[in-house]
Coordinates of N, CA, C and O in Angstrom, one line a residue:
X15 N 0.8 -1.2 0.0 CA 0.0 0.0 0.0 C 0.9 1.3 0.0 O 2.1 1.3 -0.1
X16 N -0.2 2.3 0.1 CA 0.7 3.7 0.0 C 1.6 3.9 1.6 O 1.0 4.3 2.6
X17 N 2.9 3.6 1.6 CA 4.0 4.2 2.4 C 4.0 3.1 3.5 O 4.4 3.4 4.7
X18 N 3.7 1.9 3.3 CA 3.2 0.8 4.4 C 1.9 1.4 5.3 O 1.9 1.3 6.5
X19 N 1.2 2.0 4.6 CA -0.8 1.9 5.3 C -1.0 0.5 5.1 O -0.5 -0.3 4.3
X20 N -1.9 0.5 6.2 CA -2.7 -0.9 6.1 C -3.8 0.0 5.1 O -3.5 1.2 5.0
X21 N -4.9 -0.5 4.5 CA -6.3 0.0 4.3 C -7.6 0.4 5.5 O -8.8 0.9 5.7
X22 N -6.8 0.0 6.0 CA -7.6 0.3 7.6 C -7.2 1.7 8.0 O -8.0 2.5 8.3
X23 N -6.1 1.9 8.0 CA -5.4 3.3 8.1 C -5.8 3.8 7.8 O -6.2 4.8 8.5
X24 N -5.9 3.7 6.2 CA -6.2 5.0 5.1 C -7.7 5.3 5.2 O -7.8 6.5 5.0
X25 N -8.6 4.9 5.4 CA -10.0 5.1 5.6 C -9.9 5.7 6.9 O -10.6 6.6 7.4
X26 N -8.8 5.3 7.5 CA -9.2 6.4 8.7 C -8.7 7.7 8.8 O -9.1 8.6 9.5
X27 N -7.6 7.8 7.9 CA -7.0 9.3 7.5 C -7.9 9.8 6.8 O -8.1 11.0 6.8
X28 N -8.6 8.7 5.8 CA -10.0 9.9 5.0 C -10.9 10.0 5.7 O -11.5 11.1 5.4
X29 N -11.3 9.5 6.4 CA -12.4 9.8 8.1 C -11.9 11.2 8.1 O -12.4 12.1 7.3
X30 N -11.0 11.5 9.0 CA -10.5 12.8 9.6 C -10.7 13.9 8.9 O -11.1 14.9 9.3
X31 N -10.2 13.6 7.8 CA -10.0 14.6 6.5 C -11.1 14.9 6.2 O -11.1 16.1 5.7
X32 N -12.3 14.3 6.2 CA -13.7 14.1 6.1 C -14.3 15.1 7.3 O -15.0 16.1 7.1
X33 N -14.1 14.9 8.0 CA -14.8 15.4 9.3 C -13.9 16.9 9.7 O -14.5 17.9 10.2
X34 N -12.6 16.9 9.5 CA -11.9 18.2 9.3 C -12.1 19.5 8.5 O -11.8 20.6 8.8
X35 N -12.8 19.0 7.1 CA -12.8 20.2 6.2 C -14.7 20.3 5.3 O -15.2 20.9 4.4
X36 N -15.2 19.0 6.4 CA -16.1 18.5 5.8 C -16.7 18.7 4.3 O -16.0 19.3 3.6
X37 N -18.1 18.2 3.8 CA -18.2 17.3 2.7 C -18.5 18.2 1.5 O -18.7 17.8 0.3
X38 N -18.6 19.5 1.9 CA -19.0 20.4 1.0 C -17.9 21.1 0.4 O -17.8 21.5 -0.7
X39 N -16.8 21.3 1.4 CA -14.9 21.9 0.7 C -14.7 20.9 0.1 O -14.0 21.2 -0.8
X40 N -14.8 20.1 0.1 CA -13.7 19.0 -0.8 C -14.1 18.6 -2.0 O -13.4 17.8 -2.5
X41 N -15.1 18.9 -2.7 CA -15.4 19.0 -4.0 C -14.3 20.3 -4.9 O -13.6 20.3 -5.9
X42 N -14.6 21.1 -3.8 CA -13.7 22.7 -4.3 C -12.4 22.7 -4.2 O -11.5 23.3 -4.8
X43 N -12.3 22.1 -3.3 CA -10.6 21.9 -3.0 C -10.1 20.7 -3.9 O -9.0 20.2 -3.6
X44 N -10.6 20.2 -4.6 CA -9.9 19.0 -5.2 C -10.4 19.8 -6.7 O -9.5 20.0 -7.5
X45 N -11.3 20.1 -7.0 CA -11.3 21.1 -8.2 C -10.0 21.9 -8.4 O -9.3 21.7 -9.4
X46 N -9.8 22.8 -7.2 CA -8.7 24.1 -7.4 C -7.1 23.3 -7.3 O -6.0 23.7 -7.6
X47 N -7.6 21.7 -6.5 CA -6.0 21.2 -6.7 C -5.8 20.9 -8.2 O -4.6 21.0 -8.6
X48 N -6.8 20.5 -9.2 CA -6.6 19.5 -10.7 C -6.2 21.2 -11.0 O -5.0 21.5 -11.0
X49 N -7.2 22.1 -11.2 CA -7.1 23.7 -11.8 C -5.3 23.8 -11.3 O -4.7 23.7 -12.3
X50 N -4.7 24.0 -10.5 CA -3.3 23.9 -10.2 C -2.6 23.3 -10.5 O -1.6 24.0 -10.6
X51 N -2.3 22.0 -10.8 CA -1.8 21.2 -11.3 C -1.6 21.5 -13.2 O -0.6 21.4 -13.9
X52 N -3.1 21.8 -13.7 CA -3.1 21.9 -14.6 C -2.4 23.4 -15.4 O -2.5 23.6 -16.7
X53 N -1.9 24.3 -14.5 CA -1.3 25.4 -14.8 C -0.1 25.0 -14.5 O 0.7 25.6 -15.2
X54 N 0.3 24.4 -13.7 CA 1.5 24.0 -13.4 C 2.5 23.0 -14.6 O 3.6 23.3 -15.1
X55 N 1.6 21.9 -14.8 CA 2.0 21.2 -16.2 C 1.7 22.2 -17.7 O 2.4 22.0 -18.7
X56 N 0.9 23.1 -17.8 CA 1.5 24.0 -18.9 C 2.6 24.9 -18.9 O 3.4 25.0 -19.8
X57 N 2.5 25.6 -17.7 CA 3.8 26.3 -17.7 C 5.1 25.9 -17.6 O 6.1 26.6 -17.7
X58 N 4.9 24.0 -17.1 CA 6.1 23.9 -17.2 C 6.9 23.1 -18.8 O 8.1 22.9 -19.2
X59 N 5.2 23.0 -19.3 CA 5.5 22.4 -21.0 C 6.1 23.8 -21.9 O 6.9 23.7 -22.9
X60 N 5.5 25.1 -21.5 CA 5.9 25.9 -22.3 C 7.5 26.9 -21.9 O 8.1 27.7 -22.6
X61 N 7.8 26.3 -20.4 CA 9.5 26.6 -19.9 C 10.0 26.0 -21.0 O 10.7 26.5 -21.8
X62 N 9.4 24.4 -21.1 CA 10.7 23.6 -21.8 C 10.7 23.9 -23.4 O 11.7 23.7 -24.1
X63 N 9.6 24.5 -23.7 CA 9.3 25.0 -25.5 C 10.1 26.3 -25.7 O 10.6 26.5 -26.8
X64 N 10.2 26.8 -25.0 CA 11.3 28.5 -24.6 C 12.4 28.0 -25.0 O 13.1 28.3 -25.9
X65 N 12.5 26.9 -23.8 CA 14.4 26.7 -23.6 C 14.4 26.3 -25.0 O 15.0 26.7 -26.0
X66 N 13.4 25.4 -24.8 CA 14.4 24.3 -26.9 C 14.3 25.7 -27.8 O 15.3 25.8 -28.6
X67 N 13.3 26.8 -28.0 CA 13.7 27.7 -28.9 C 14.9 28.3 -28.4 O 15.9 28.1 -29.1
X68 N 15.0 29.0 -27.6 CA 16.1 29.1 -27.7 C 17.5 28.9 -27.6 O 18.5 29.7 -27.7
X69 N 17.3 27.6 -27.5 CA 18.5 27.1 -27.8 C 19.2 26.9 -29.6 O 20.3 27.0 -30.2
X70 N 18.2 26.6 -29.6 CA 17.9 26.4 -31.8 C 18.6 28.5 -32.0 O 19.3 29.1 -32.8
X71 N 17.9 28.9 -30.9 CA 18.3 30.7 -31.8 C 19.4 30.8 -31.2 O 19.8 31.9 -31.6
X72 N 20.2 30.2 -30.3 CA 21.2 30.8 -30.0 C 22.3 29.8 -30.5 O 23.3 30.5 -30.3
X73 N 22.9 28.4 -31.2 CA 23.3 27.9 -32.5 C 23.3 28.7 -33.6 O 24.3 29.0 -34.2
X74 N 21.8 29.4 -34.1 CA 21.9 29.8 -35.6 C 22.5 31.1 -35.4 O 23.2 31.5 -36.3
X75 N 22.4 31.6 -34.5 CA 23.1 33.0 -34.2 C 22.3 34.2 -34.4 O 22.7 35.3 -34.5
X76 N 21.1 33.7 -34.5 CA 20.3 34.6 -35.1 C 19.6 35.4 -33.7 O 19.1 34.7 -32.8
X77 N 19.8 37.1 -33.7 CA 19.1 37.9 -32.8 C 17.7 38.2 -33.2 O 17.4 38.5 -34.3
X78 N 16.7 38.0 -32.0 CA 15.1 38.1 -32.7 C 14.7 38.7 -31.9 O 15.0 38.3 -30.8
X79 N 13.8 39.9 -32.2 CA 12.7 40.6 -31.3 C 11.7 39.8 -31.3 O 10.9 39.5 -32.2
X80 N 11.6 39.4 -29.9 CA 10.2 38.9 -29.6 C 9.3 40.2 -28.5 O 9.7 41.1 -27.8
X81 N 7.9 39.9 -28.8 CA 7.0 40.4 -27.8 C 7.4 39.9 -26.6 O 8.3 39.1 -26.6
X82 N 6.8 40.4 -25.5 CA 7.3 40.5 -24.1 C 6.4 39.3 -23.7 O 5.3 39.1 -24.1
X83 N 7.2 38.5 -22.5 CA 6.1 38.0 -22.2 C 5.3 38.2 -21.3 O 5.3 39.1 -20.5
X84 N 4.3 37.0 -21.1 CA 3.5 37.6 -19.8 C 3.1 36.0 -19.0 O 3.3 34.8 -19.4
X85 N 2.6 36.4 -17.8 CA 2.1 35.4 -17.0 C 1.0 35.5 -16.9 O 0.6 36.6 -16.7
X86 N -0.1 34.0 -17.1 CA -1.3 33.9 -16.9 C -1.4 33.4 -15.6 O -0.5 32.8 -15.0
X87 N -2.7 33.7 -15.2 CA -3.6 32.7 -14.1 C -3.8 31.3 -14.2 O -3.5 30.4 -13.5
X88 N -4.4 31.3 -15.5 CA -5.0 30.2 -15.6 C -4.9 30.3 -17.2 O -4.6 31.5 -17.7
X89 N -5.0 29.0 -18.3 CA -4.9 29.4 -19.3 C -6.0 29.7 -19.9 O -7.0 29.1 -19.9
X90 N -5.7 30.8 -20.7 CA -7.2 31.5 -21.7 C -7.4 32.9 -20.8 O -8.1 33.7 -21.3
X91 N -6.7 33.2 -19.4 CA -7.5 34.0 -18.4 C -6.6 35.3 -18.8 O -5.4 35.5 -18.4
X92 N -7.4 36.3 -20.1 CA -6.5 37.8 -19.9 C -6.1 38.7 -18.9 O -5.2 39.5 -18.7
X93 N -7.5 38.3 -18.2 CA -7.7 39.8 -17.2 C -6.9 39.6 -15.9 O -7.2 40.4 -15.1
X94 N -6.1 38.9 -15.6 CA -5.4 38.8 -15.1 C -3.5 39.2 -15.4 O -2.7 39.8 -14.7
X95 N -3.4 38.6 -16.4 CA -2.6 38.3 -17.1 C -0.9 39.9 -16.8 O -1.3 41.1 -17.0
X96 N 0.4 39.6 -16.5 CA 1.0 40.7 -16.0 C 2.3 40.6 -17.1 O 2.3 39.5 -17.6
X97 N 3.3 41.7 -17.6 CA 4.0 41.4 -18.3 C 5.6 40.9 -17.3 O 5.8 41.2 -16.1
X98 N 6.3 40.3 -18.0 CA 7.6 40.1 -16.9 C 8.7 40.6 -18.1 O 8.7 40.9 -19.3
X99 N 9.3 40.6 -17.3 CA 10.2 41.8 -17.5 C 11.6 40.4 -17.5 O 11.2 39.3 -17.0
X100 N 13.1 40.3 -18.0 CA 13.8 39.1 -17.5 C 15.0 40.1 -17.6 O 15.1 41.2 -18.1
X101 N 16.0 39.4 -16.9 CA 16.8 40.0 -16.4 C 18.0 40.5 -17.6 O 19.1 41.1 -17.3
X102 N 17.6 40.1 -18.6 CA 18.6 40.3 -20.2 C 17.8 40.8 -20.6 O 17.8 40.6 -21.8
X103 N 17.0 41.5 -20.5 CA 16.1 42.7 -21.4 C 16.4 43.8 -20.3 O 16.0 44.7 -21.0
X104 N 16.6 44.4 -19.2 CA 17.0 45.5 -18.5 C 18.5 46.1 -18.8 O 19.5 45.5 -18.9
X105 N 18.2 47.3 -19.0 CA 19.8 47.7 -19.3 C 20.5 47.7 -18.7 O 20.2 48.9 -18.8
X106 N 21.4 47.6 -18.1 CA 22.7 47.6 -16.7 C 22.8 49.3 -16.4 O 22.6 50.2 -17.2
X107 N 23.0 49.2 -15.4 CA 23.5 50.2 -14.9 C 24.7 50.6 -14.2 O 25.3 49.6 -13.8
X108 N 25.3 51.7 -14.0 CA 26.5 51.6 -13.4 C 26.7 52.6 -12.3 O 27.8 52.5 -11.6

């Protein structure tokens, strides 16, 4: 079983958990965990889509203006949405 539980255990850890946050949060809370997860696995598909570009642009040697980017909430969600700024697009100062 999970971590050496008996099944006897684990029914009783979901007892508690049950009676702790009772039966009406845990629809929503297990909703907002998949909704997190699932922002979590895009942003971290589109880190790795970044790197492989540019890595491909920094071989060909080629310098490219891209748009700035930004961070979402959630995906599709504008009105949230903030620009970031990285630390090779600020000018140095001295």
């Amino acid at each position: 079983m999970i971590a050496g539980l008996k099944p006897m255990e684990i029914v009783l850890i979901l007892l508690v958990i049950l009676l702790l946050f009772g039966a009406k949060k845990l629809p929503d809370m297990a909703r907002s965990l998949g909704k997190s997860a699932r922002i979590l696995k895009s942003e971290a598909k589109q880190m790795k889509k970044e790197g492989a570009s540019e890595a491909e642009a920094d071989k060909s040697g080629e310098a490219q203006q891209s748009a700035p980017k930004t961070i979402q909430a959630a995906p599709g969600d504008v009105s949230t949405s903030r620009p970031v700024t990285e630390p090779a697009d600020q000018p140095k100062q001295s």
